[in-house]
Amino acid sequence: MIRSFAVLTAFLGGVGPTTMAQLATTPPMGWNSWNHFGGQVSDADIRATADALVATGMRDSGYVYVNIDDGWQGKRTASGELTGNERFPDMRALANYIHARGLKLGIYSSPGALTCAGNEGSMGHEEEDARTFAKWGVDYLKYDICSYRKILEQDAHGDPKLAKQMMFAVFQRMHSALRATGRPIVYSLSQHGLSRGWAWASQTGANLWRTGDDVHDDYLSITGIGFAQAGLSKFSGPGHWNDPDMLEIGNGGLTPDEARTQMSLWSLLAAPLLAGNDLSKMDSDSLNILNNREVLSIDQDPAGHQGDRVWCEGPLEIWTRALVNGSVAVGLFNGNQGPVEIPLDLKLLGFKHAVKVRDVWQHSDLASIDGPRVFRVAPHGVILLVVHQ
Ligand code: GLA
């Protein structure tokens, strides 16, 4: 009996079936400090964010993870224990504050000696740091490759197979350390898709993994990353998700049409939805875009099928995602700077008979369609539909 459990656990890549079943059954939703606060984030920023998640109703829509990115770390104590810096004097108290509001706390580290912003990483301290995080009450770890990349360059000598083996080992090591704490902690890798990370990251125990480089607050960045996710849908599903990086909505660089483009594309991609703006100073457009429940229910669809591109004509794209009840979510994207009419053929969606169509940004039912139809799409904009028989 013990032996067969061990075999099953090995088969699942070291992840016990209970943990697999419980963590990240839909893509994680919440907020991350990096895109707005960068390396200067503080305890006060995190508390204000937690309060805003509650006050705006975002928590009740599913945005529950409050993730501190790089910039919280202080020095290690003489016995090796990692501590917060002067802006994070009491991590346990901060975790209590977050938990008391029905939210969960995320934190950030690296398999390298240093994080990307030059702070203390977990190299050689993996088990100790996992225990520290669990003791504080951490619920989510983003583990970012950062300075470990230099070690890869030195030791893998440009050999992608060796690089993959090395990354696999360090990511799996932290996963084992997290598991050994007994606390359920969502495990998020940030290794930028190196060595086709999407094809093996789930076997390290990761619940999500970055598929590319850092997102920036402009349309070219969000569409450059988002549209480059084509072909990755087969690697994700409940408990293990592709991560095209965080949201930039509300940070000032996207028009409302462009913001709806990121939100629509990320939802079709079954992507983690981590807002990256200052939630305590958000305008109503940004809140309405982040908090559109019809769009969120596409992202959080329980079947967990990631969508993919089904049609492309230069800067015009159509992506679809199969939903749990036989419905199909459809996004028509216009990468041009002028309005355009995009043709949609029912056959692209796998339907042969007339379908009912709902426009989820407009919250309105459209006339049913039974053949080819064109949709007018704004510059850098999107039409997001849910179609069903
Ligand atoms: C890397 C990651 C970012 C962020 C920064 C922090 O660039 O990809 O998401 O975590 O490090 O230094």
mmCIF file of C-alpha atoms and ligand atoms in Angstrom:
data_model
loop_
_atom_site.group_PDB
_atom_site.id
_atom_site.type_symbol
_atom_site.label_atom_id
_atom_site.label_comp_id
_atom_site.label_asym_id
_atom_site.label_seq_id
_atom_site.Cartn_x
_atom_site.Cartn_y
_atom_site.Cartn_z
ATOM 1 C CA MET A 1 0.000 0.000 0.000
ATOM 2 C CA ILE A 2 2.748 2.443 1.029
ATOM 3 C CA ARG A 3 4.691 1.383 -2.014
ATOM 4 C CA SER A 4 1.827 1.966 -4.442
ATOM 5 C CA PHE A 5 1.206 5.432 -2.953
ATOM 6 C CA ALA A 6 4.890 6.210 -3.486
ATOM 7 C CA VAL A 7 4.663 5.048 -7.093
ATOM 8 C CA LEU A 8 1.547 7.152 -7.671
ATOM 9 C CA THR A 9 3.203 10.210 -6.129
ATOM 10 C CA ALA A 10 6.282 9.726 -8.292
ATOM 11 C CA PHE A 11 4.030 9.434 -11.336
ATOM 12 C CA LEU A 12 2.385 12.730 -10.430
ATOM 13 C CA GLY A 13 5.771 14.406 -10.286
ATOM 14 C CA GLY A 14 6.017 14.433 -6.517
ATOM 15 C CA VAL A 15 2.618 16.021 -6.003
ATOM 16 C CA GLY A 16 0.259 14.196 -3.704
ATOM 17 C CA PRO A 17 -3.216 13.701 -5.132
ATOM 18 C CA THR A 18 -4.873 15.703 -2.349
ATOM 19 C CA THR A 19 -2.758 18.775 -3.004
ATOM 20 C CA MET A 20 -3.242 18.428 -6.750
ATOM 21 C CA ALA A 21 -6.975 18.330 -6.269
ATOM 22 C CA GLN A 22 -7.157 21.350 -3.986
ATOM 23 C CA LEU A 23 -4.798 23.974 -5.341
ATOM 24 C CA ALA A 24 -5.502 26.266 -8.272
ATOM 25 C CA THR A 25 -8.354 24.220 -9.725
ATOM 26 C CA THR A 26 -9.131 27.391 -11.674
ATOM 27 C CA PRO A 27 -6.492 29.987 -12.621
ATOM 28 C CA PRO A 28 -5.397 31.958 -9.518
ATOM 29 C CA MET A 29 -6.905 35.443 -9.207
ATOM 30 C CA GLY A 30 -5.636 38.307 -7.114
ATOM 31 C CA TRP A 31 -3.096 41.099 -7.242
ATOM 32 C CA ASN A 32 0.689 41.415 -7.419
ATOM 33 C CA SER A 33 2.765 44.397 -6.291
ATOM 34 C CA TRP A 34 5.416 44.489 -9.023
ATOM 35 C CA ASN A 35 3.768 46.305 -11.950
ATOM 36 C CA HIS A 36 2.839 49.355 -9.893
ATOM 37 C CA PHE A 37 4.993 49.461 -6.745
ATOM 38 C CA GLY A 38 8.160 47.747 -8.030
ATOM 39 C CA GLY A 39 10.964 47.135 -5.537
ATOM 40 C CA GLN A 40 9.777 49.798 -3.059
ATOM 41 C CA VAL A 41 6.547 48.068 -2.027
ATOM 42 C CA SER A 42 5.705 48.323 1.683
ATOM 43 C CA ASP A 43 3.529 46.723 4.338
ATOM 44 C CA ALA A 44 1.225 49.773 4.154
ATOM 45 C CA ASP A 45 0.771 49.291 0.374
ATOM 46 C CA ILE A 46 -0.173 45.660 0.914
ATOM 47 C CA ARG A 47 -2.696 46.486 3.640
ATOM 48 C CA ALA A 48 -4.230 49.259 1.497
ATOM 49 C CA THR A 49 -4.520 46.782 -1.380
ATOM 50 C CA ALA A 50 -6.230 44.222 0.845
ATOM 51 C CA ASP A 51 -8.726 46.857 1.986
ATOM 52 C CA ALA A 52 -9.343 47.932 -1.622
ATOM 53 C CA LEU A 53 -9.933 44.345 -2.770
ATOM 54 C CA VAL A 54 -12.715 44.130 -0.204
ATOM 55 C CA ALA A 55 -14.149 47.645 -0.757
ATOM 56 C CA THR A 56 -14.283 47.371 -4.555
ATOM 57 C CA GLY A 57 -15.989 43.975 -4.498
ATOM 58 C CA MET A 58 -13.047 42.403 -6.312
ATOM 59 C CA ARG A 59 -12.458 39.905 -3.506
ATOM 60 C CA ASP A 60 -16.030 38.702 -3.856
ATOM 61 C CA SER A 61 -15.458 38.242 -7.590
ATOM 62 C CA GLY A 62 -12.546 35.898 -6.827
ATOM 63 C CA TYR A 63 -9.488 38.173 -6.581
ATOM 64 C CA VAL A 64 -8.180 36.657 -3.340
ATOM 65 C CA TYR A 65 -4.383 36.421 -3.595
ATOM 66 C CA VAL A 66 -2.454 39.470 -2.382
ATOM 67 C CA ASN A 67 1.023 38.778 -3.702
ATOM 68 C CA ILE A 68 4.117 40.645 -2.561
ATOM 69 C CA ASP A 69 6.685 40.506 -5.351
ATOM 70 C CA ASP A 70 10.390 41.366 -5.138
ATOM 71 C CA GLY A 71 11.391 43.978 -2.567
ATOM 72 C CA TRP A 72 10.190 42.606 0.774
ATOM 73 C CA GLN A 73 13.374 40.767 1.775
ATOM 74 C CA GLY A 74 15.758 41.822 4.511
ATOM 75 C CA LYS A 75 18.859 39.975 5.664
ATOM 76 C CA ARG A 76 19.122 36.501 7.136
ATOM 77 C CA THR A 77 19.530 36.160 10.891
ATOM 78 C CA ALA A 78 22.688 34.559 12.311
ATOM 79 C CA SER A 79 20.875 31.220 12.220
ATOM 80 C CA GLY A 80 19.983 31.689 8.526
ATOM 81 C CA GLU A 81 16.329 32.662 8.816
ATOM 82 C CA LEU A 82 15.072 35.103 6.208
ATOM 83 C CA THR A 83 13.409 38.262 7.553
ATOM 84 C CA GLY A 84 11.456 41.130 6.036
ATOM 85 C CA ASN A 85 13.229 44.446 5.432
ATOM 86 C CA GLU A 86 12.466 47.758 7.178
ATOM 87 C CA ARG A 87 9.322 48.193 5.058
ATOM 88 C CA PHE A 88 8.044 44.769 6.222
ATOM 89 C CA PRO A 89 8.657 44.703 9.982
ATOM 90 C CA ASP A 90 6.244 41.879 10.841
ATOM 91 C CA MET A 91 5.273 39.375 8.181
ATOM 92 C CA ARG A 92 3.147 37.257 10.508
ATOM 93 C CA ALA A 93 1.065 40.309 11.493
ATOM 94 C CA LEU A 94 0.685 41.218 7.816
ATOM 95 C CA ALA A 95 -0.494 37.697 7.005
ATOM 96 C CA ASN A 96 -3.035 37.928 9.822
ATOM 97 C CA TYR A 97 -4.322 41.218 8.423
ATOM 98 C CA ILE A 98 -4.760 39.649 4.972
ATOM 99 C CA HIS A 99 -6.384 36.466 6.290
ATOM 100 C CA ALA A 100 -8.788 38.406 8.521
ATOM 101 C CA ARG A 101 -10.225 39.931 5.337
ATOM 102 C CA GLY A 102 -10.835 36.585 3.658
ATOM 103 C CA LEU A 103 -7.770 36.991 1.431
ATOM 104 C CA LYS A 104 -4.586 34.979 0.930
ATOM 105 C CA LEU A 105 -0.963 36.078 1.061
ATOM 106 C CA GLY A 106 1.604 35.490 -1.670
ATOM 107 C CA ILE A 107 5.342 35.999 -1.489
ATOM 108 C CA TYR A 108 8.324 35.943 -3.840
ATOM 109 C CA SER A 109 11.761 34.317 -3.940
ATOM 110 C CA SER A 110 14.317 32.826 -6.330
ATOM 111 C CA PRO A 111 16.324 29.602 -6.729
ATOM 112 C CA GLY A 112 19.341 31.889 -7.208
ATOM 113 C CA ALA A 113 21.374 33.500 -4.437
ATOM 114 C CA LEU A 114 19.862 36.847 -5.458
ATOM 115 C CA THR A 115 16.473 37.854 -6.837
ATOM 116 C CA CYS A 116 16.104 39.931 -9.998
ATOM 117 C CA ALA A 117 16.164 43.158 -7.938
ATOM 118 C CA GLY A 118 19.304 41.990 -6.086
ATOM 119 C CA ASN A 119 17.622 40.861 -2.872
ATOM 120 C CA GLU A 120 18.265 37.689 -0.894
ATOM 121 C CA GLY A 121 17.207 34.523 -2.801
ATOM 122 C CA SER A 122 16.615 31.001 -1.496
ATOM 123 C CA MET A 123 19.636 29.170 -2.927
ATOM 124 C CA GLY A 124 20.906 26.727 -0.329
ATOM 125 C CA HIS A 125 18.107 27.741 2.062
ATOM 126 C CA GLU A 126 15.126 26.195 0.280
ATOM 127 C CA GLU A 127 13.807 24.039 3.128
ATOM 128 C CA GLU A 128 14.410 26.746 5.720
ATOM 129 C CA ASP A 129 12.674 29.412 3.619
ATOM 130 C CA ALA A 130 9.699 27.171 2.874
ATOM 131 C CA ARG A 131 9.322 26.611 6.635
ATOM 132 C CA THR A 132 9.566 30.356 7.271
ATOM 133 C CA PHE A 133 6.914 31.115 4.649
ATOM 134 C CA ALA A 134 4.608 28.456 6.088
ATOM 135 C CA LYS A 135 5.170 29.793 9.611
ATOM 136 C CA TRP A 136 4.159 33.282 8.498
ATOM 137 C CA GLY A 137 0.996 31.920 6.847
ATOM 138 C CA VAL A 138 1.986 32.336 3.198
ATOM 139 C CA ASP A 139 -0.444 30.778 0.679
ATOM 140 C CA TYR A 140 1.352 31.370 -2.647
ATOM 141 C CA LEU A 141 4.994 31.489 -3.737
ATOM 142 C CA LYS A 142 6.284 33.045 -6.952
ATOM 143 C CA TYR A 143 9.694 31.512 -7.584
ATOM 144 C CA ASP A 144 11.652 33.566 -10.095
ATOM 145 C CA ILE A 145 14.729 32.244 -11.904
ATOM 146 C CA CYS A 146 16.715 35.544 -11.755
ATOM 147 C CA SER A 147 20.369 35.024 -10.783
ATOM 148 C CA TYR A 148 20.083 31.263 -11.270
ATOM 149 C CA ARG A 149 20.179 32.100 -14.992
ATOM 150 C CA LYS A 150 23.868 32.984 -14.648
ATOM 151 C CA ILE A 151 24.533 29.562 -13.157
ATOM 152 C CA LEU A 152 22.692 27.998 -16.097
ATOM 153 C CA GLU A 153 24.803 29.969 -18.554
ATOM 154 C CA GLN A 154 28.006 28.881 -16.825
ATOM 155 C CA ASP A 155 27.168 25.250 -16.149
ATOM 156 C CA ALA A 156 24.849 24.213 -18.995
ATOM 157 C CA HIS A 157 27.170 25.639 -21.691
ATOM 158 C CA GLY A 158 24.245 26.453 -24.008
ATOM 159 C CA ASP A 159 22.926 22.868 -23.888
ATOM 160 C CA PRO A 160 19.109 23.166 -23.638
ATOM 161 C CA LYS A 161 18.731 19.617 -22.313
ATOM 162 C CA LEU A 162 21.144 20.224 -19.449
ATOM 163 C CA ALA A 163 19.608 23.634 -18.772
ATOM 164 C CA LYS A 164 16.200 22.010 -18.512
ATOM 165 C CA GLN A 165 17.500 19.334 -16.116
ATOM 166 C CA MET A 166 19.101 21.959 -13.904
ATOM 167 C CA MET A 167 15.966 24.114 -13.794
ATOM 168 C CA PHE A 168 13.797 21.077 -13.177
ATOM 169 C CA ALA A 169 15.930 20.113 -10.180
ATOM 170 C CA VAL A 170 15.886 23.523 -8.470
ATOM 171 C CA PHE A 171 12.160 24.039 -9.061
ATOM 172 C CA GLN A 172 11.319 20.569 -7.822
ATOM 173 C CA ARG A 173 13.495 21.084 -4.772
ATOM 174 C CA MET A 174 11.471 24.085 -3.652
ATOM 175 C CA HIS A 175 8.249 22.237 -4.358
ATOM 176 C CA SER A 176 9.335 19.362 -2.108
ATOM 177 C CA ALA A 177 10.275 21.889 0.563
ATOM 178 C CA LEU A 178 6.842 23.535 0.346
ATOM 179 C CA ARG A 179 5.091 20.183 0.521
ATOM 180 C CA ALA A 180 7.138 19.153 3.533
ATOM 181 C CA THR A 181 5.687 22.109 5.475
ATOM 182 C CA GLY A 182 2.210 20.582 5.180
ATOM 183 C CA ARG A 183 0.721 23.980 4.270
ATOM 184 C CA PRO A 184 -1.071 24.212 0.907
ATOM 185 C CA ILE A 185 0.946 26.831 -0.990
ATOM 186 C CA VAL A 186 0.251 27.616 -4.654
ATOM 187 C CA TYR A 187 3.550 27.296 -6.492
ATOM 188 C CA SER A 188 4.167 29.735 -9.358
ATOM 189 C CA LEU A 189 7.305 29.546 -11.497
ATOM 190 C CA SER A 190 8.744 32.547 -13.248
ATOM 191 C CA GLN A 191 11.227 31.155 -15.736
ATOM 192 C CA HIS A 192 10.021 33.022 -18.795
ATOM 193 C CA GLY A 193 9.318 29.906 -20.891
ATOM 194 C CA LEU A 194 13.006 28.931 -21.084
ATOM 195 C CA SER A 195 13.642 25.405 -22.427
ATOM 196 C CA ARG A 196 9.934 25.020 -23.277
ATOM 197 C CA GLY A 197 9.042 25.281 -19.599
ATOM 198 C CA TRP A 198 5.343 24.831 -20.399
ATOM 199 C CA ALA A 199 6.032 21.220 -21.435
ATOM 200 C CA TRP A 200 7.535 20.103 -18.103
ATOM 201 C CA ALA A 201 6.901 22.680 -15.397
ATOM 202 C CA SER A 202 3.839 20.894 -14.006
ATOM 203 C CA GLN A 203 6.006 17.828 -13.302
ATOM 204 C CA THR A 204 8.099 19.886 -10.876
ATOM 205 C CA GLY A 205 4.892 20.382 -8.871
ATOM 206 C CA ALA A 206 4.228 23.907 -10.149
ATOM 207 C CA ASN A 207 0.634 25.139 -10.390
ATOM 208 C CA LEU A 208 1.528 27.838 -12.911
ATOM 209 C CA TRP A 209 4.541 28.942 -14.898
ATOM 210 C CA ARG A 210 5.466 31.963 -16.926
ATOM 211 C CA THR A 211 5.527 31.355 -20.682
ATOM 212 C CA GLY A 212 7.462 34.471 -21.727
ATOM 213 C CA ASP A 213 9.111 37.730 -20.779
ATOM 214 C CA ASP A 214 7.837 40.488 -18.522
ATOM 215 C CA VAL A 215 4.688 42.316 -19.530
ATOM 216 C CA HIS A 216 4.796 46.111 -19.870
ATOM 217 C CA ASP A 217 2.108 48.739 -19.734
ATOM 218 C CA ASP A 218 1.474 49.140 -23.470
ATOM 219 C CA TYR A 219 -0.580 47.525 -26.219
ATOM 220 C CA LEU A 220 2.386 46.075 -28.121
ATOM 221 C CA SER A 221 3.589 44.271 -25.009
ATOM 222 C CA ILE A 222 0.230 42.769 -24.034
ATOM 223 C CA THR A 223 -0.592 41.629 -27.565
ATOM 224 C CA GLY A 224 3.004 40.550 -28.281
ATOM 225 C CA ILE A 225 2.850 38.244 -25.255
ATOM 226 C CA GLY A 226 -0.838 37.322 -25.494
ATOM 227 C CA PHE A 227 -0.895 36.341 -29.157
ATOM 228 C CA ALA A 228 2.373 34.397 -28.708
ATOM 229 C CA GLN A 229 0.447 31.940 -26.501
ATOM 230 C CA ALA A 230 -0.947 30.189 -29.604
ATOM 231 C CA GLY A 231 -0.348 26.454 -29.436
ATOM 232 C CA LEU A 232 0.169 26.283 -25.651
ATOM 233 C CA SER A 233 -3.382 25.237 -24.730
ATOM 234 C CA LYS A 234 -2.521 21.548 -24.532
ATOM 235 C CA PHE A 235 -0.176 22.147 -21.604
ATOM 236 C CA SER A 236 -2.642 23.686 -19.152
ATOM 237 C CA GLY A 237 -5.626 22.529 -17.143
ATOM 238 C CA PRO A 238 -6.999 22.473 -13.603
ATOM 239 C CA GLY A 239 -4.112 22.696 -11.117
ATOM 240 C CA HIS A 240 -1.528 23.611 -13.762
ATOM 241 C CA TRP A 241 -1.724 26.799 -15.821
ATOM 242 C CA ASN A 242 0.261 28.685 -18.426
ATOM 243 C CA ASP A 243 1.020 32.193 -17.144
ATOM 244 C CA PRO A 244 1.455 34.975 -19.739
ATOM 245 C CA ASP A 245 2.235 37.398 -16.845
ATOM 246 C CA MET A 246 0.204 39.918 -14.910
ATOM 247 C CA LEU A 247 -2.431 42.478 -15.840
ATOM 248 C CA GLU A 248 -1.507 46.084 -16.630
ATOM 249 C CA ILE A 249 -5.080 47.388 -16.549
ATOM 250 C CA GLY A 250 -5.325 50.655 -14.567
ATOM 251 C CA ASN A 251 -1.634 51.525 -14.773
ATOM 252 C CA GLY A 252 -2.190 54.302 -17.314
ATOM 253 C CA GLY A 253 -0.655 52.900 -20.498
ATOM 254 C CA LEU A 254 -3.739 51.199 -21.974
ATOM 255 C CA THR A 255 -6.894 52.795 -23.390
ATOM 256 C CA PRO A 256 -10.167 51.174 -22.260
ATOM 257 C CA ASP A 257 -10.305 49.238 -25.571
ATOM 258 C CA GLU A 258 -6.732 48.024 -25.026
ATOM 259 C CA ALA A 259 -7.505 47.102 -21.416
ATOM 260 C CA ARG A 260 -10.516 45.075 -22.561
ATOM 261 C CA THR A 261 -8.172 43.389 -25.053
ATOM 262 C CA GLN A 262 -5.858 42.218 -22.268
ATOM 263 C CA MET A 263 -8.726 41.083 -20.055
ATOM 264 C CA SER A 264 -10.470 39.226 -22.900
ATOM 265 C CA LEU A 265 -7.343 37.542 -24.180
ATOM 266 C CA TRP A 266 -6.189 36.507 -20.696
ATOM 267 C CA SER A 267 -9.638 35.041 -19.979
ATOM 268 C CA LEU A 268 -9.676 33.081 -23.232
ATOM 269 C CA LEU A 269 -6.197 31.829 -22.281
ATOM 270 C CA ALA A 270 -7.360 30.595 -18.857
ATOM 271 C CA ALA A 271 -4.570 32.798 -17.541
ATOM 272 C CA PRO A 272 -4.005 33.722 -13.895
ATOM 273 C CA LEU A 273 -5.624 37.128 -13.348
ATOM 274 C CA LEU A 274 -3.321 39.156 -11.116
ATOM 275 C CA ALA A 275 -4.188 42.830 -11.211
ATOM 276 C CA GLY A 276 -1.057 44.992 -11.179
ATOM 277 C CA ASN A 277 -2.376 48.491 -10.523
ATOM 278 C CA ASP A 278 -2.863 50.648 -7.424
ATOM 279 C CA LEU A 279 -6.277 49.398 -6.352
ATOM 280 C CA SER A 280 -6.715 52.131 -3.776
ATOM 281 C CA LYS A 281 -6.663 54.814 -6.523
ATOM 282 C CA MET A 282 -8.474 53.100 -9.370
ATOM 283 C CA ASP A 283 -10.828 54.820 -11.837
ATOM 284 C CA SER A 284 -14.244 53.305 -12.492
ATOM 285 C CA ASP A 285 -13.356 52.228 -16.071
ATOM 286 C CA SER A 286 -10.492 50.074 -14.768
ATOM 287 C CA LEU A 287 -12.606 48.614 -11.992
ATOM 288 C CA ASN A 288 -15.430 47.757 -14.381
ATOM 289 C CA ILE A 289 -12.988 46.068 -16.740
ATOM 290 C CA LEU A 290 -11.219 44.093 -14.006
ATOM 291 C CA ASN A 291 -14.460 43.200 -12.285
ATOM 292 C CA ASN A 292 -16.749 42.205 -15.180
ATOM 293 C CA ARG A 293 -18.208 38.984 -13.785
ATOM 294 C CA GLU A 294 -19.218 37.616 -17.193
ATOM 295 C CA VAL A 295 -15.633 37.907 -18.396
ATOM 296 C CA LEU A 296 -14.300 36.456 -15.131
ATOM 297 C CA SER A 297 -16.556 33.456 -15.505
ATOM 298 C CA ILE A 298 -14.903 32.710 -18.864
ATOM 299 C CA ASP A 299 -11.481 32.816 -17.203
ATOM 300 C CA GLN A 300 -12.679 30.714 -14.282
ATOM 301 C CA ASP A 301 -14.639 28.196 -16.343
ATOM 302 C CA PRO A 302 -14.449 24.951 -14.337
ATOM 303 C CA ALA A 303 -13.585 22.735 -17.319
ATOM 304 C CA GLY A 304 -10.263 24.582 -17.490
ATOM 305 C CA HIS A 305 -9.730 24.264 -21.243
ATOM 306 C CA GLN A 306 -7.341 26.965 -22.387
ATOM 307 C CA GLY A 307 -8.422 28.671 -25.618
ATOM 308 C CA ASP A 308 -6.385 29.019 -28.780
ATOM 309 C CA ARG A 309 -6.196 30.965 -32.012
ATOM 310 C CA VAL A 310 -8.554 29.736 -34.747
ATOM 311 C CA TRP A 311 -8.148 32.489 -37.365
ATOM 312 C CA CYS A 312 -5.636 35.170 -38.193
ATOM 313 C CA GLU A 313 -5.364 37.762 -40.938
ATOM 314 C CA GLY A 314 -2.361 40.000 -40.238
ATOM 315 C CA PRO A 315 -3.244 42.103 -37.172
ATOM 316 C CA LEU A 316 -6.764 40.610 -36.905
ATOM 317 C CA GLU A 317 -7.192 37.491 -34.774
ATOM 318 C CA ILE A 318 -9.998 35.243 -33.589
ATOM 319 C CA TRP A 319 -9.491 33.095 -30.496
ATOM 320 C CA THR A 320 -11.980 30.622 -29.052
ATOM 321 C CA ARG A 321 -12.293 28.731 -25.787
ATOM 322 C CA ALA A 322 -14.538 25.718 -25.137
ATOM 323 C CA LEU A 323 -16.575 26.211 -21.954
ATOM 324 C CA VAL A 324 -18.032 23.638 -19.614
ATOM 325 C CA ASN A 325 -21.621 23.460 -20.872
ATOM 326 C CA GLY A 326 -20.900 23.242 -24.605
ATOM 327 C CA SER A 327 -20.748 27.022 -24.975
ATOM 328 C CA VAL A 328 -17.845 28.634 -26.744
ATOM 329 C CA ALA A 329 -16.198 31.943 -25.831
ATOM 330 C CA VAL A 330 -15.003 33.888 -28.864
ATOM 331 C CA GLY A 331 -12.714 36.909 -29.004
ATOM 332 C CA LEU A 332 -12.368 38.994 -32.169
ATOM 333 C CA PHE A 333 -9.296 41.228 -31.880
ATOM 334 C CA ASN A 334 -8.394 44.237 -33.995
ATOM 335 C CA GLY A 335 -4.683 45.086 -33.883
ATOM 336 C CA ASN A 336 -5.162 47.926 -36.353
ATOM 337 C CA GLN A 337 -5.331 51.610 -35.521
ATOM 338 C CA GLY A 338 -8.637 52.024 -37.350
ATOM 339 C CA PRO A 339 -12.015 50.274 -36.929
ATOM 340 C CA VAL A 340 -12.589 47.133 -38.944
ATOM 341 C CA GLU A 341 -15.243 44.550 -39.710
ATOM 342 C CA ILE A 342 -14.058 41.051 -38.807
ATOM 343 C CA PRO A 343 -15.905 38.133 -40.431
ATOM 344 C CA LEU A 344 -16.933 35.257 -38.177
ATOM 345 C CA ASP A 345 -18.047 31.929 -39.610
ATOM 346 C CA LEU A 346 -19.980 29.536 -37.360
ATOM 347 C CA LYS A 347 -17.992 26.620 -38.743
ATOM 348 C CA LEU A 348 -14.881 28.058 -37.068
ATOM 349 C CA LEU A 349 -16.637 27.447 -33.759
ATOM 350 C CA GLY A 350 -17.708 23.910 -34.563
ATOM 351 C CA PHE A 351 -21.445 24.783 -34.809
ATOM 352 C CA LYS A 352 -23.618 23.701 -37.720
ATOM 353 C CA HIS A 353 -26.940 25.198 -36.596
ATOM 354 C CA ALA A 354 -28.095 28.629 -35.454
ATOM 355 C CA VAL A 355 -26.492 29.806 -32.218
ATOM 356 C CA LYS A 356 -27.391 32.298 -29.524
ATOM 357 C CA VAL A 357 -24.822 35.019 -28.981
ATOM 358 C CA ARG A 358 -24.092 37.139 -25.934
ATOM 359 C CA ASP A 359 -21.759 40.131 -25.951
ATOM 360 C CA VAL A 360 -20.162 39.965 -22.511
ATOM 361 C CA TRP A 361 -18.657 43.480 -22.471
ATOM 362 C CA GLN A 362 -22.005 44.998 -23.457
ATOM 363 C CA HIS A 363 -23.943 42.601 -21.173
ATOM 364 C CA SER A 364 -26.399 42.092 -24.010
ATOM 365 C CA ASP A 365 -27.888 39.258 -26.034
ATOM 366 C CA LEU A 366 -27.470 39.710 -29.778
ATOM 367 C CA ALA A 367 -29.656 38.284 -32.528
ATOM 368 C CA SER A 368 -28.913 34.597 -33.069
ATOM 369 C CA ILE A 369 -26.707 33.773 -36.049
ATOM 370 C CA ASP A 370 -26.854 30.840 -38.439
ATOM 371 C CA GLY A 371 -24.016 31.538 -40.846
ATOM 372 C CA PRO A 372 -21.221 34.003 -41.608
ATOM 373 C CA ARG A 373 -21.509 37.380 -39.904
ATOM 374 C CA VAL A 374 -19.282 40.426 -39.536
ATOM 375 C CA PHE A 375 -18.520 42.250 -36.300
ATOM 376 C CA ARG A 376 -17.314 45.831 -36.130
ATOM 377 C CA VAL A 377 -14.294 46.041 -33.827
ATOM 378 C CA ALA A 378 -12.768 49.262 -32.505
ATOM 379 C CA PRO A 379 -9.073 50.118 -33.048
ATOM 380 C CA HIS A 380 -6.930 47.986 -30.661
ATOM 381 C CA GLY A 381 -10.264 46.669 -29.405
ATOM 382 C CA VAL A 382 -12.082 43.394 -29.003
ATOM 383 C CA ILE A 383 -15.550 41.893 -29.204
ATOM 384 C CA LEU A 384 -15.941 39.099 -26.669
ATOM 385 C CA LEU A 385 -18.850 36.730 -27.172
ATOM 386 C CA VAL A 386 -20.264 33.638 -25.545
ATOM 387 C CA VAL A 387 -21.985 31.489 -28.136
ATOM 388 C CA HIS A 388 -24.244 28.546 -27.441
ATOM 389 C CA GLN A 389 -26.823 26.407 -29.194
HETATM 390 C C1 GLA B 1 11.400 39.377 -12.981
HETATM 391 C C2 GLA B 1 9.964 38.860 -13.081
HETATM 392 C C3 GLA B 1 8.996 39.990 -12.782
HETATM 393 C C4 GLA B 1 9.272 40.536 -11.386
HETATM 394 C C5 GLA B 1 10.715 40.987 -11.280
HETATM 395 C C6 GLA B 1 11.096 41.346 -9.856
HETATM 396 O O1 GLA B 1 11.675 40.317 -13.978
HETATM 397 O O2 GLA B 1 9.717 38.337 -14.354
HETATM 398 O O3 GLA B 1 7.665 39.521 -12.866
HETATM 399 O O4 GLA B 1 8.990 39.531 -10.446
HETATM 400 O O5 GLA B 1 11.615 39.960 -11.706
HETATM 401 O O6 GLA B 1 12.432 41.677 -9.702
#
